Amino acid sequence: MRGFFRGWGLLLAALATSAWAQAPAEKPRHGGTLNVGTVYVTLSALSWDLADWNWKHNHDTGQYFEQLFAADLSKARRNGGKHSFYADAYLPSDAIRGELAESWKWLENPLRLEIKLRKGVMFPDKPGVMKSRELVADDVVFSYERQANSPKKIAGYFDHLSKVEAVDKHTVLFTFKEYNAEWDYRFGWGYYSGIMPREVATAGAANWKNANGTGPFMLTDHVSGNSSTYVRNPIYWDKETVAGATQKLPYVDKLVYYTIKDESGHHAALRTGKLDILETIRWSAVDELKKNAPALKWSRWLSMNGTFLAMRVDTKPFDDIRVRRALNMAVDKQEIVKSYYGGNAELFAYPQHPDYLGYFEPLSAMPDSVKELFTYNPDKARKLLAEAGLPNGFSFKVQVCSCNPDHMDLLPLVAAYLEKVGVKLQIQQMEYGAFLSAMTSKTNAPGYFMNNGHTNPTTTIRKSFVKNQVWNPSQYNDPEYDKRMAQVYLERDEGKRQQALREMTREIVDKAPYIWLPTPYVYTAWWPWVKNYAGELRAGAVRPGPIYARIWIDQDMKRKMGYK
């Protein structure tokens, strides 16, 4: 089986390389503004404070807070590599570079990780907050300890570490209690890995006006619900070699995130050139945009978010697996792929993602009991409901976020299918803040309709189906399953981890804590004056900052095309 995945992966890589490799790079030009409608174009920043453990933090702060590691973008497909860098929080082991870390090595007995920091990396001057100074090992220790001691931290997230210490000015030593398969993700390039100077915390990290870091941009303005503006850090340390010449980063003078809640507004902003990039476009809008703006360039990618209706297994009647399986069979998922998504979706691509070679198994490889959940069978659904003591069906509340146009359209369709077997939904629309809070506080309704990021091959299972995890809207709880998850993290052999996670994925899909729904394809579009870019989305956990730092704007082309 491993040989199959490896061979398939090599074939995909070869095809990707031949399709994406481009002609020799043009010489970059500095200057201009990059205007972006991001993957999260409907959402403003949720928090500026790392200690709030907010999933979107890197997306908004990753332009100025750097991390120990980041994606090696030289291995992107557009550069002849094999990686697309779409995943929300997955970096293959051969596509990681040191960012603030210059080098690292493992030490045994006890297990330790020694990281040497780059020398001469500077925090810029921030009036009223801090004077310009060099990044040192104490900054890494401070950032880690502030995260580890936060009352909002994810339970168990750093339990594999016993201490983090500064050995000298540029050396950090992580001492492990035990191995953790996500060691680099947990505090290296993950969601909660930014390196914050103590001065920002002292001034008040929750206030965006105090933001400061070593990254390529500096946050200079934020209007909630409208935009965030970042300007070029004039003393940024990193460079890029293009066509044999060394270029100082970033290329653009200004980066602007726009928050646009109305879907037609996103499209109008792109079509009129107000946005240079729109990172997420539903398939249904693509043909019209191509017609009205034929110069746009495109990429198509399978969403890194699973779509589902979570059923609280700690709430009747969802504590009965027959009810959960019945609701899956009552929804015609093949028809949703065909008619709702116009074929622009995969029937089965969650909780593992097809990009996770070695971890993902297609539906054809699943047991018959799993395949049954993806086959429309309303008669058997009624039979199971009757066996569970619900021959006349039942009703339940489902919460959904009004921020997601796709969900606002899709949930009524799911409700119509369920009503055919006597199950009625009471739909409660919520703004994102209240919607997210309902899940994180474990007060969500019996039904909770959402997207959840695949994250990476281990976290996708751990965060969603282990007891007391934040992103566990079904409140799934199986002590034996939790023990198996813990063993996965201790396993150093990736092949053995892959086998264990394939088995655990089959089991959790079969237990049906969710109504599993198709995963749609999504499109990204950008104007041809956006250079050094081919649709890459993340260079770490939801962190696009290093990607934007390497984009340059051909301002002459933009003007010639009639845009300012």
Coordinates of C-alpha atoms in Angstrom, one line a residue:
M1 CA 0.0 0.0 0.0
R2 CA 2.8 2.4 0.8
G3 CA 4.4 1.7 -2.6
F4 CA 1.1 2.6 -4.2
F5 CA 0.8 6.0 -2.5
R6 CA 4.5 6.7 -3.2
G7 CA 4.1 5.9 -6.9
W8 CA 0.9 7.9 -7.2
G9 CA 2.5 10.8 -5.5
L10 CA 5.5 10.7 -7.8
L11 CA 3.2 10.7 -10.8
L12 CA 1.2 13.6 -9.5
A13 CA 4.4 15.5 -8.8
A14 CA 5.6 15.0 -12.3
L15 CA 2.3 16.1 -13.8
A16 CA 2.2 19.1 -11.6
T17 CA 5.8 20.1 -12.4
S18 CA 5.2 19.9 -16.2
A19 CA 2.0 21.8 -15.9
W20 CA 3.1 24.6 -13.6
A21 CA 6.8 25.3 -14.5
Q22 CA 7.1 28.7 -16.0
A23 CA 9.5 30.5 -18.3
P24 CA 12.5 32.3 -16.7
A25 CA 11.4 34.8 -14.1
E26 CA 11.1 38.4 -15.0
K27 CA 13.2 40.9 -13.0
P28 CA 11.1 42.1 -10.1
R29 CA 10.3 45.8 -9.6
H30 CA 9.7 47.4 -6.2
G31 CA 6.8 49.6 -5.3
G32 CA 3.1 49.8 -5.6
T33 CA 0.2 48.4 -3.6
L34 CA -1.1 44.9 -3.5
N35 CA -4.9 44.8 -2.8
V36 CA -6.2 41.4 -1.7
G37 CA -9.5 39.8 -1.1
T38 CA -8.2 37.0 1.0
V39 CA -9.5 33.4 1.5
Y40 CA -11.4 35.0 4.5
V41 CA -12.6 38.0 2.6
T42 CA -15.8 38.2 4.6
L43 CA -14.1 38.2 8.0
S44 CA -12.2 41.0 9.8
A45 CA -9.4 40.2 12.2
L46 CA -10.8 38.3 15.2
S47 CA -7.9 39.2 17.6
W48 CA -4.5 40.7 17.4
D49 CA -3.2 39.0 20.5
L50 CA -1.4 35.7 20.1
A51 CA -2.5 34.6 23.6
D52 CA -6.1 34.6 22.5
W53 CA -5.4 31.4 20.6
N54 CA -7.6 32.6 17.7
W55 CA -7.4 30.4 14.6
K56 CA -7.3 33.3 12.2
H57 CA -4.4 35.1 14.0
N58 CA -1.6 34.2 11.5
H59 CA -3.7 35.4 8.6
D60 CA -3.9 38.9 10.1
T61 CA -0.5 39.1 12.0
G62 CA 1.7 36.9 9.9
Q63 CA 2.8 39.9 7.9
Y64 CA 4.7 41.2 10.9
F65 CA 5.0 38.3 13.4
E66 CA 7.4 35.8 12.0
Q67 CA 8.0 32.2 13.1
L68 CA 10.8 29.7 13.5
F69 CA 9.9 27.9 10.2
A70 CA 7.9 28.7 7.1
A71 CA 7.2 27.2 3.7
D72 CA 10.0 26.9 1.2
L73 CA 8.3 28.8 -1.6
S74 CA 11.2 28.0 -4.0
K75 CA 9.6 24.5 -4.2
A76 CA 6.3 25.9 -5.4
R77 CA 4.9 24.5 -8.7
R78 CA 5.5 27.8 -10.5
N79 CA 9.2 27.4 -9.7
G80 CA 9.3 23.8 -11.0
G81 CA 8.6 22.2 -7.7
K82 CA 5.8 19.8 -6.7
H83 CA 3.9 21.8 -4.0
S84 CA 0.9 24.1 -4.5
F85 CA 0.9 25.6 -1.0
Y86 CA -2.9 25.6 -0.8
A87 CA -3.3 23.7 2.5
D88 CA -4.5 25.6 5.5
A89 CA -1.9 24.2 7.9
Y90 CA 0.1 21.4 6.2
L91 CA 3.7 21.7 5.1
P92 CA 5.3 18.5 3.8
S93 CA 8.6 17.8 5.4
D94 CA 10.6 18.5 2.2
A95 CA 9.0 22.0 1.9
I96 CA 10.0 23.6 5.2
R97 CA 12.7 26.2 5.5
G98 CA 14.0 28.1 8.5
E99 CA 12.5 31.6 8.8
L100 CA 13.8 33.0 12.1
A101 CA 15.6 29.7 12.7
E102 CA 18.9 29.5 10.8
S103 CA 19.6 25.9 11.7
W104 CA 18.4 23.2 14.0
K105 CA 19.4 19.7 15.3
W106 CA 18.1 17.0 17.6
L107 CA 19.9 15.9 20.7
E108 CA 19.1 12.7 22.5
N109 CA 19.0 11.5 26.2
P110 CA 17.0 13.6 27.0
L111 CA 15.3 14.4 23.7
R112 CA 16.0 18.1 22.8
L113 CA 15.8 20.3 19.8
E114 CA 18.5 23.0 19.5
I115 CA 17.6 26.0 17.3
K116 CA 20.1 28.6 16.2
L117 CA 18.5 31.9 15.3
R118 CA 19.5 34.1 12.5
K119 CA 21.7 37.0 13.6
G120 CA 21.0 40.6 12.8
V121 CA 17.2 40.2 12.4
M122 CA 15.7 43.4 13.7
F123 CA 12.4 44.6 15.2
P124 CA 11.7 48.1 13.6
D125 CA 11.2 51.1 15.7
K126 CA 7.6 51.5 17.0
P127 CA 7.0 54.9 18.7
G128 CA 5.4 54.5 22.1
V129 CA 6.0 50.7 22.1
M130 CA 9.7 49.9 21.5
K131 CA 13.0 51.0 20.0
S132 CA 14.4 49.1 17.2
R133 CA 16.5 46.2 18.4
E134 CA 17.7 42.7 17.4
L135 CA 15.6 39.6 17.8
V136 CA 17.2 37.3 20.5
A137 CA 16.5 33.9 22.0
D138 CA 14.7 35.5 24.9
D139 CA 12.0 36.6 22.5
V140 CA 11.3 33.0 21.5
V141 CA 11.2 31.9 25.1
F142 CA 8.9 34.8 26.0
S143 CA 6.5 34.0 23.1
Y144 CA 6.4 30.3 23.9
E145 CA 5.8 30.8 27.7
R146 CA 3.1 33.5 27.0
Q147 CA 1.3 31.0 24.8
A148 CA 1.8 28.0 27.1
N149 CA 0.4 30.0 30.1
S150 CA -2.6 31.5 28.4
P151 CA -5.9 30.4 29.9
K152 CA -7.2 30.2 26.3
K153 CA -4.7 27.6 25.1
I154 CA -5.8 24.4 23.5
A155 CA -5.7 21.6 26.2
G156 CA -2.6 19.4 25.8
Y157 CA -1.1 21.4 23.0
F158 CA 2.3 21.9 24.5
D159 CA 2.3 18.9 26.9
H160 CA 5.1 17.2 25.0
L161 CA 7.5 19.9 26.2
S162 CA 9.1 20.2 29.6
K163 CA 10.9 23.6 29.1
V164 CA 12.1 26.1 26.6
E165 CA 15.2 28.1 27.4
A166 CA 17.7 30.5 25.9
V167 CA 21.1 28.9 26.0
D168 CA 22.7 32.1 24.6
K169 CA 21.7 35.2 22.7
H170 CA 20.9 33.2 19.5
T171 CA 20.3 29.7 20.7
V172 CA 17.0 28.2 21.9
L173 CA 16.7 24.7 23.5
F174 CA 13.4 22.9 23.5
T175 CA 13.4 20.0 26.0
F176 CA 10.8 17.3 25.3
K177 CA 9.0 15.1 27.7
E178 CA 8.2 12.8 24.8
Y179 CA 8.3 12.9 21.0
N180 CA 5.4 14.6 19.2
A181 CA 4.8 14.1 15.5
E182 CA 3.7 17.7 15.2
W183 CA 6.7 19.2 16.9
D184 CA 7.4 21.7 14.1
Y185 CA 3.8 22.6 13.6
R186 CA 3.0 23.1 17.3
F187 CA 5.5 25.8 17.9
G188 CA 7.4 26.3 14.7
W189 CA 5.1 27.2 11.8
G190 CA 1.6 26.5 13.2
Y191 CA -1.4 28.6 14.2
Y192 CA 0.1 29.8 17.5
S193 CA 3.8 30.1 16.7
G194 CA 4.4 33.8 16.1
I195 CA 7.3 35.4 17.9
M196 CA 6.2 38.5 19.7
P197 CA 8.5 41.0 21.5
R198 CA 7.8 41.5 25.2
E199 CA 7.4 45.2 24.5
V200 CA 4.3 44.6 22.4
A201 CA 2.7 42.5 25.2
T202 CA 3.5 45.2 27.7
A203 CA 2.0 47.9 25.6
G204 CA -1.1 45.8 24.9
A205 CA -1.1 43.1 22.3
A206 CA -4.8 43.2 21.7
N207 CA -4.6 46.8 20.3
W208 CA -3.5 46.7 16.7
K209 CA -1.9 50.1 17.1
N210 CA 0.9 48.4 19.2
A211 CA 1.6 45.7 16.6
N212 CA 5.3 45.1 15.8
G213 CA 7.4 42.3 14.6
T214 CA 10.3 41.3 12.4
G215 CA 8.3 40.5 9.3
P216 CA 8.2 42.1 5.9
F217 CA 5.3 44.4 6.6
M218 CA 4.1 46.7 9.4
L219 CA 0.4 47.1 10.3
T220 CA -0.4 50.8 10.1
D221 CA -4.2 50.9 9.9
H222 CA -7.2 48.7 10.6
V223 CA -10.9 49.5 10.1
S224 CA -13.0 46.6 11.4
G225 CA -15.3 45.3 8.7
N226 CA -13.4 47.3 6.0
S227 CA -9.7 46.9 5.7
S228 CA -6.3 46.3 7.2
T229 CA -3.3 48.1 5.8
Y230 CA 0.3 47.0 6.0
V231 CA 3.4 48.9 4.8
R232 CA 6.8 47.7 3.8
N233 CA 9.2 47.1 6.7
P234 CA 12.3 49.1 5.5
I235 CA 14.7 47.0 7.6
Y236 CA 13.4 43.6 6.8
W237 CA 16.1 41.0 6.7
D238 CA 15.1 38.5 4.0
K239 CA 16.0 38.5 0.4
E240 CA 15.2 36.4 -2.7
T241 CA 17.4 35.4 -5.7
V242 CA 15.7 35.9 -9.0
A243 CA 17.4 35.3 -12.4
G244 CA 20.8 35.3 -10.6
A245 CA 20.3 38.6 -8.8
T246 CA 19.6 39.2 -5.1
Q247 CA 16.4 41.1 -4.4
K248 CA 15.4 42.8 -1.1
L249 CA 12.0 41.8 0.2
P250 CA 9.2 42.8 0.2
Y251 CA 8.6 44.1 -3.3
V252 CA 5.4 46.1 -2.8
D253 CA 5.3 49.3 -0.6
K254 CA 1.8 48.5 0.7
L255 CA -0.4 45.5 1.3
V256 CA -4.2 46.0 1.9
Y257 CA -6.6 43.3 3.0
Y258 CA -10.2 44.2 2.2
T259 CA -13.2 42.8 4.1
I260 CA -16.2 42.6 1.8
K261 CA -19.1 40.6 3.2
D262 CA -21.3 40.7 0.1
E263 CA -20.4 38.1 -2.5
S264 CA -21.3 40.3 -5.4
G265 CA -19.1 43.0 -3.8
H266 CA -16.1 40.7 -3.9
H267 CA -16.6 40.0 -7.6
A268 CA -17.2 43.7 -8.5
A269 CA -14.0 44.7 -6.7
L270 CA -12.0 42.1 -8.6
R271 CA -13.7 42.9 -12.0
T272 CA -13.0 46.6 -11.7
G273 CA -9.4 46.1 -10.5
K274 CA -9.9 47.4 -7.0
L275 CA -8.6 44.0 -6.0
D276 CA -5.5 42.6 -7.5
I277 CA -6.2 39.1 -6.1
L278 CA -9.4 37.4 -5.0
E279 CA -8.4 34.2 -3.3
T280 CA -11.7 32.5 -3.0
I281 CA -14.4 32.4 -5.7
R282 CA -17.3 29.9 -5.9
W283 CA -17.5 27.8 -9.0
S284 CA -20.8 29.4 -9.9
A285 CA -19.3 32.8 -10.4
V286 CA -16.4 31.8 -12.5
D287 CA -17.9 31.8 -16.0
E288 CA -19.4 35.3 -15.6
L289 CA -16.1 36.7 -14.3
K290 CA -14.2 35.1 -17.1
K291 CA -16.6 36.6 -19.5
N292 CA -16.5 40.1 -18.0
A293 CA -12.8 40.1 -17.2
P294 CA -11.1 37.8 -19.6
A295 CA -7.6 38.9 -18.7
L296 CA -7.8 37.4 -15.2
K297 CA -5.5 34.4 -14.4
W298 CA -6.9 31.5 -12.5
S299 CA -6.2 28.5 -10.3
R300 CA -8.6 25.8 -9.2
W301 CA -8.1 23.9 -5.9
L302 CA -10.1 21.5 -3.8
S303 CA -11.2 23.3 -0.7
M304 CA -9.1 22.7 2.4
N305 CA -12.3 23.0 4.4
G306 CA -14.7 20.0 5.1
T307 CA -18.4 20.8 5.0
F308 CA -20.7 19.0 7.3
L309 CA -23.6 19.2 9.7
A310 CA -22.3 18.1 13.1
M311 CA -24.7 16.3 15.4
R312 CA -24.1 16.4 19.1
V313 CA -23.6 12.8 20.1
D314 CA -24.1 13.8 23.8
T315 CA -27.7 14.9 22.9
K316 CA -30.7 12.8 22.1
P317 CA -31.4 11.4 19.6
F318 CA -27.9 11.8 18.2
D319 CA -26.5 9.5 20.9
D320 CA -28.0 6.7 18.7
I321 CA -25.7 5.8 15.8
R322 CA -28.8 4.6 13.8
V323 CA -30.1 8.2 13.8
R324 CA -26.8 9.6 12.6
R325 CA -26.5 7.1 9.9
A326 CA -30.1 7.6 8.8
L327 CA -29.6 11.3 8.3
N328 CA -26.5 10.6 6.2
M329 CA -28.5 8.2 3.9
A330 CA -31.3 10.7 3.7
V331 CA -29.2 13.3 1.9
D332 CA -28.5 12.8 -1.8
K333 CA -24.9 13.7 -1.8
Q334 CA -24.2 12.6 -5.4
E335 CA -27.0 15.0 -6.5
I336 CA -25.4 17.8 -4.5
V337 CA -22.2 17.2 -6.4
K338 CA -23.9 17.1 -9.7
S339 CA -26.6 19.8 -9.4
Y340 CA -25.6 22.1 -6.6
Y341 CA -21.9 22.3 -7.4
G342 CA -22.2 21.6 -11.1
G343 CA -19.7 18.8 -10.8
N344 CA -17.2 21.1 -9.0
A345 CA -16.9 19.0 -5.9
E346 CA -15.6 15.7 -4.6
L347 CA -18.1 13.4 -2.9
F348 CA -15.6 12.3 -0.3
A349 CA -12.6 14.4 0.7
Y350 CA -12.9 14.9 4.5
P351 CA -11.6 14.5 7.2
Q352 CA -8.5 13.6 5.3
H353 CA -7.6 15.6 2.1
P354 CA -6.5 14.0 -1.2
D355 CA -3.3 16.1 -1.0
Y356 CA -2.2 14.2 2.1
L357 CA -0.5 11.4 0.2
G358 CA -0.2 8.3 2.3
Y359 CA -2.9 9.4 4.7
F360 CA -5.9 9.8 2.4
E361 CA -7.9 6.9 1.1
P362 CA -10.6 7.3 -1.6
L363 CA -14.2 6.3 -1.0
S364 CA -13.6 3.2 -3.3
A365 CA -11.1 1.9 -0.7
M366 CA -13.5 2.3 2.2
P367 CA -15.5 -0.4 3.9
D368 CA -19.1 -1.0 2.6
S369 CA -20.5 0.5 5.7
V370 CA -18.8 3.8 4.9
K371 CA -19.8 3.7 1.3
E372 CA -23.4 3.3 2.4
L373 CA -23.2 6.7 4.1
F374 CA -22.6 8.3 0.7
T375 CA -25.3 6.5 -1.1
Y376 CA -28.8 8.0 -1.2
N377 CA -31.2 5.6 0.4
P378 CA -34.2 7.4 2.0
D379 CA -36.1 4.1 2.5
K380 CA -33.3 2.7 4.7
A381 CA -33.1 6.1 6.5
R382 CA -36.8 5.8 7.5
K383 CA -36.3 2.2 8.6
L384 CA -33.3 3.2 10.8
L385 CA -35.3 6.1 12.3
A386 CA -38.1 3.7 13.1
E387 CA -35.7 1.2 14.7
A388 CA -34.4 4.1 16.9
G389 CA -38.0 4.8 18.1
L390 CA -38.6 7.8 15.8
P391 CA -41.0 6.5 13.1
N392 CA -42.6 9.9 12.8
G393 CA -39.2 11.7 12.6
F394 CA -38.2 14.6 14.8
S395 CA -37.0 18.2 14.7
F396 CA -33.9 19.9 15.9
K397 CA -32.1 23.3 15.9
V398 CA -29.2 23.9 13.5
Q399 CA -26.9 26.9 13.8
V400 CA -25.3 28.3 10.7
C401 CA -23.1 31.4 10.0
S402 CA -24.6 34.1 7.9
C403 CA -21.0 35.0 6.8
N404 CA -20.8 32.0 4.4
P405 CA -22.9 32.4 1.2
D406 CA -22.4 28.8 0.3
H407 CA -23.8 27.5 3.6
M408 CA -26.8 29.9 3.4
D409 CA -27.7 28.2 0.1
L410 CA -26.7 24.7 0.9
L411 CA -28.3 24.2 4.3
P412 CA -31.9 24.7 3.0
L413 CA -31.2 22.0 0.4
V414 CA -30.0 19.6 3.1
A415 CA -33.1 20.5 5.1
A416 CA -35.4 19.6 2.2
Y417 CA -33.8 16.2 1.9
L418 CA -34.2 15.5 5.6
E419 CA -37.8 16.7 5.6
K420 CA -38.6 13.8 3.1
V421 CA -37.8 11.3 5.9
G422 CA -39.7 13.3 8.6
V423 CA -36.8 15.3 10.1
K424 CA -37.3 19.1 10.3
L425 CA -34.6 21.6 10.8
Q426 CA -35.0 24.8 12.8
I427 CA -32.3 27.0 11.2
Q428 CA -30.7 29.7 13.3
Q429 CA -28.5 32.2 11.4
M430 CA -25.7 33.7 13.5
E431 CA -23.0 36.3 13.0
Y432 CA -19.5 34.8 13.0
G433 CA -18.5 35.9 16.5
A434 CA -21.5 34.4 18.1
F435 CA -21.4 31.3 15.9
L436 CA -17.8 30.5 16.8
S437 CA -18.4 31.2 20.5
A438 CA -21.2 28.7 20.6
M439 CA -18.8 25.9 19.5
T440 CA -15.8 27.0 21.6
S441 CA -17.9 27.3 24.7
K442 CA -19.6 23.9 23.9
T443 CA -23.0 25.5 24.0
N444 CA -23.7 24.9 20.3
A445 CA -27.1 23.6 19.3
P446 CA -27.7 19.8 18.6
G447 CA -27.0 20.6 14.9
Y448 CA -24.1 22.8 13.8
F449 CA -23.5 23.5 10.1
M450 CA -19.9 24.5 9.4
N451 CA -16.7 24.3 7.5
N452 CA -13.7 23.0 9.3
G453 CA -10.2 23.1 7.9
H454 CA -8.5 19.8 7.2
T455 CA -5.4 21.4 8.9
N456 CA -3.0 18.5 8.6
P457 CA -3.2 14.7 8.6
T458 CA -3.0 14.4 12.4
T459 CA -4.7 17.5 13.6
T460 CA -7.8 16.9 11.4
I461 CA -8.6 13.8 13.5
R462 CA -7.3 15.1 16.9
K463 CA -9.0 18.5 17.0
S464 CA -12.4 17.2 15.7
F465 CA -12.9 13.9 17.5
V466 CA -10.9 13.9 20.7
K467 CA -12.7 14.8 24.0
N468 CA -12.7 18.5 25.0
Q469 CA -11.0 19.7 21.9
V470 CA -12.1 23.2 20.9
W471 CA -13.1 22.2 17.3
N472 CA -15.2 19.3 18.3
P473 CA -18.8 20.5 17.6
S474 CA -20.3 17.0 17.8
Q475 CA -18.8 16.7 21.3
Y476 CA -17.4 13.3 20.3
N477 CA -16.0 11.3 23.2
D478 CA -14.5 7.8 23.0
P479 CA -11.7 7.2 25.5
E480 CA -10.2 4.3 23.4
Y481 CA -10.1 6.5 20.3
D482 CA -8.4 9.2 22.4
K483 CA -5.7 6.7 23.5
R484 CA -5.0 5.7 19.9
M485 CA -4.7 9.4 18.9
A486 CA -2.1 9.8 21.6
Q487 CA -0.1 6.9 20.3
V488 CA -0.1 8.4 16.8
Y489 CA 1.7 11.5 18.2
L490 CA 4.4 9.3 19.8
E491 CA 5.2 7.4 16.7
R492 CA 8.3 8.6 14.9
D493 CA 7.9 6.4 11.8
E494 CA 5.6 8.3 9.4
G495 CA 4.6 5.1 7.5
K496 CA 3.2 3.7 10.8
R497 CA 1.5 7.0 11.5
Q498 CA -0.1 6.9 8.1
Q499 CA -1.4 3.4 8.6
A500 CA -2.9 4.3 12.1
L501 CA -4.5 7.4 10.8
R502 CA -6.1 5.6 7.8
E503 CA -7.7 3.2 10.2
M504 CA -8.9 5.9 12.5
T505 CA -10.3 7.9 9.6
R506 CA -12.3 4.9 8.4
E507 CA -13.7 4.4 11.9
I508 CA -14.8 7.9 12.6
V509 CA -16.4 8.3 9.2
D510 CA -18.3 5.1 9.9
K511 CA -19.5 6.3 13.3
A512 CA -21.1 9.3 11.5
P513 CA -20.9 12.1 14.1
Y514 CA -21.5 14.4 11.1
I515 CA -23.7 14.4 8.0
W516 CA -20.7 14.3 5.7
L517 CA -21.1 16.6 2.7
P518 CA -19.1 17.0 -0.5
T519 CA -16.0 19.1 -0.6
P520 CA -16.2 21.8 -3.3
Y521 CA -13.5 23.1 -5.6
V522 CA -12.7 26.8 -5.2
Y523 CA -11.1 29.2 -7.6
T524 CA -8.5 32.0 -7.1
A525 CA -8.2 34.8 -9.6
W526 CA -5.6 37.5 -10.1
W527 CA -4.7 40.2 -12.7
P528 CA -1.7 39.6 -15.0
W529 CA 0.1 42.5 -13.4
V530 CA 0.5 40.4 -10.3
K531 CA 3.9 38.8 -10.7
N532 CA 5.8 36.0 -9.0
Y533 CA 2.5 34.3 -8.1
A534 CA 0.5 31.4 -9.3
G535 CA -2.3 31.1 -6.7
E536 CA -0.4 30.0 -3.6
L537 CA -2.4 30.6 -0.5
R538 CA -0.5 29.7 2.7
A539 CA 3.2 29.4 3.7
G540 CA 2.3 28.0 7.1
A541 CA -0.9 27.7 9.2
V542 CA -3.3 30.1 7.3
R543 CA -0.3 32.4 6.9
P544 CA 0.1 34.1 3.5
G545 CA 2.6 36.8 4.6
P546 CA 5.7 35.2 3.0
I547 CA 3.8 34.8 -0.2
Y548 CA 2.7 38.5 -0.4
A549 CA 6.3 39.5 0.4
R550 CA 7.4 37.9 -2.8
I551 CA 4.7 39.3 -5.1
W552 CA 5.6 42.3 -7.2
I553 CA 3.3 44.6 -9.3
D554 CA 4.0 45.4 -12.9
Q555 CA 2.7 48.9 -12.6
D556 CA 3.3 49.7 -16.3
M557 CA 1.2 46.8 -17.3
K558 CA -1.6 47.8 -14.9
R559 CA -1.6 51.4 -16.3
K560 CA -1.6 50.2 -19.9
M561 CA -4.6 48.0 -19.1
G562 CA -6.5 51.0 -17.9
Y563 CA -6.2 50.5 -14.1
K564 CA -4.6 52.7 -11.5

